[in-house]
mmCIF file of C-alpha atoms in Angstrom:
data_model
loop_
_atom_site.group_PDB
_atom_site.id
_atom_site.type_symbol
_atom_site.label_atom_id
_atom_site.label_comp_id
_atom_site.label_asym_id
_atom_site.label_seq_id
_atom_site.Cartn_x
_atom_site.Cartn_y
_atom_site.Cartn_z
ATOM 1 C CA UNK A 1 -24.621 -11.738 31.531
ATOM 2 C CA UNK A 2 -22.675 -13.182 28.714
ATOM 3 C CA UNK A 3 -19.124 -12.239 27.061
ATOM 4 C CA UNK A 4 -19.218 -11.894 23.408
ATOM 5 C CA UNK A 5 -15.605 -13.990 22.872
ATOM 6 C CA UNK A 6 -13.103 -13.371 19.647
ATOM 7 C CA UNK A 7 -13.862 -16.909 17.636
ATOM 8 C CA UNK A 8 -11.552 -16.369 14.543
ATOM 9 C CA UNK A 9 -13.222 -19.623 13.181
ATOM 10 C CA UNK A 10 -16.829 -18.745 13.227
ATOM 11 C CA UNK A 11 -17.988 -17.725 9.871
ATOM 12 C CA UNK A 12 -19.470 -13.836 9.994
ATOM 13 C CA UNK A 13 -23.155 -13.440 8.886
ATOM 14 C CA UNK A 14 -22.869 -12.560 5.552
ATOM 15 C CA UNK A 15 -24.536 -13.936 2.245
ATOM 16 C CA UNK A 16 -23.180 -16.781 0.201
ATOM 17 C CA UNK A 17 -22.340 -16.110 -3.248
ATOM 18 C CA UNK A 18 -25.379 -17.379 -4.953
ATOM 19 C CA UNK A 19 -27.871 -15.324 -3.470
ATOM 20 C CA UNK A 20 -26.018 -12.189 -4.638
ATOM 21 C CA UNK A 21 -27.934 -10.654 -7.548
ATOM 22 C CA UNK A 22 -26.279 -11.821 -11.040
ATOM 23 C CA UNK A 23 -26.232 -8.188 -12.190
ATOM 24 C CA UNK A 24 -23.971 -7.499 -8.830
ATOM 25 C CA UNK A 25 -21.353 -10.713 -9.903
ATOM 26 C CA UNK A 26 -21.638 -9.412 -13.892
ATOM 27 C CA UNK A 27 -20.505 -5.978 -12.730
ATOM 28 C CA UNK A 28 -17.522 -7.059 -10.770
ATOM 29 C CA UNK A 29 -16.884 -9.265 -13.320
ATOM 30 C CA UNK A 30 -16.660 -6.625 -15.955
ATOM 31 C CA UNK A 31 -14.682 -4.142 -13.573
ATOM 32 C CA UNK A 32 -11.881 -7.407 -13.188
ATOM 33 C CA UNK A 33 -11.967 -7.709 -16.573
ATOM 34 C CA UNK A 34 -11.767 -3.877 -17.789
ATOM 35 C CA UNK A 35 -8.937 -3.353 -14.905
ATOM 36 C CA UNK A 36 -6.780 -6.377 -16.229
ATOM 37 C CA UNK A 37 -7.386 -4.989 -19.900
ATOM 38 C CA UNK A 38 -6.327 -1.454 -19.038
ATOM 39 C CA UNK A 39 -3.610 -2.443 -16.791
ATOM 40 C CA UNK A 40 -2.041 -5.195 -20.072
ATOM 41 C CA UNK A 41 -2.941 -2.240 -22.061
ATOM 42 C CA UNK A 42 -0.484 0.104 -20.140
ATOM 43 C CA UNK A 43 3.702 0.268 -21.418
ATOM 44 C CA UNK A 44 6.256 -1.628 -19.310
ATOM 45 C CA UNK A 45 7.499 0.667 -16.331
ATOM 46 C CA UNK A 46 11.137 1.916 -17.022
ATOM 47 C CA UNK A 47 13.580 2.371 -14.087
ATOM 48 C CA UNK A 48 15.797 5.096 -13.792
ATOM 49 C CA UNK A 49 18.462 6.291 -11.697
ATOM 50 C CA UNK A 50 19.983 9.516 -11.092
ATOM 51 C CA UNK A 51 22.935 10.929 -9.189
ATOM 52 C CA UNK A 52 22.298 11.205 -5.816
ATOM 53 C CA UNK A 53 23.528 14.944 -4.756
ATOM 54 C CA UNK A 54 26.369 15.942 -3.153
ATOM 55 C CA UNK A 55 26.798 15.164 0.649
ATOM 56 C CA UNK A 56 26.757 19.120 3.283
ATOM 57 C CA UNK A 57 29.848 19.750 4.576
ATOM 58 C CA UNK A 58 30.840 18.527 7.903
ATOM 59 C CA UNK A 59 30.574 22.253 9.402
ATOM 60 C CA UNK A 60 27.392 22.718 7.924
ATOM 61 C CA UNK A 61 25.818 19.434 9.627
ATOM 62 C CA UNK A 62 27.382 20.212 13.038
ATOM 63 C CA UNK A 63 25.815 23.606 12.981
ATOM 64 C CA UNK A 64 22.185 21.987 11.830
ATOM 65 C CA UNK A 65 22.923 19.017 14.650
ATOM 66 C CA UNK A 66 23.781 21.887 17.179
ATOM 67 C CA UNK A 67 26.717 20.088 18.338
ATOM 68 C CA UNK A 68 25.094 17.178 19.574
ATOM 69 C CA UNK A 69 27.343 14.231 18.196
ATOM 70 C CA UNK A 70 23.817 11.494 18.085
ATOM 71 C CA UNK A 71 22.546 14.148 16.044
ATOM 72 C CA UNK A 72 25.090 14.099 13.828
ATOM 73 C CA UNK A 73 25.210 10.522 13.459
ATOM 74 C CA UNK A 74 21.879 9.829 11.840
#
């Protein structure tokens, strides 16, 4: 009986890079190079604040917390 043990070290069983198809690496190379075209192509994100509303009133968040006061702390 043997125990398959966690070796974070040993390489998994997957092929190098040169024996994937160069159609494969041209593909992903053109999908890199499209995404980092559209994504230049794109405008520079604006940030924008607005007014936060207006806070319930204390009666109000009693009645929601039904009187329990760790309720009505968070």
């Amino acid at each position: 009986m043997s125990i398959a043990l966690f070796r974070p070290f040993q390489r998994p069983a997957e092929r190098p890079v040169h024996q994937v198809p160069g159609i494969i690496l041209a593909a992903l190379l053109l999908g890199l190079v499209l995404q980092i075209g559209w994504h230049h192509s794109l405008p520079p994100a604006q940030a924008s604040a607005d007014e936060l509303p207006d806070t319930p009133a204390t009666q109000l968040l009693t009645i929601a917390s039904l009187g329990d006061p760790v309720a009505l702390s968070k």
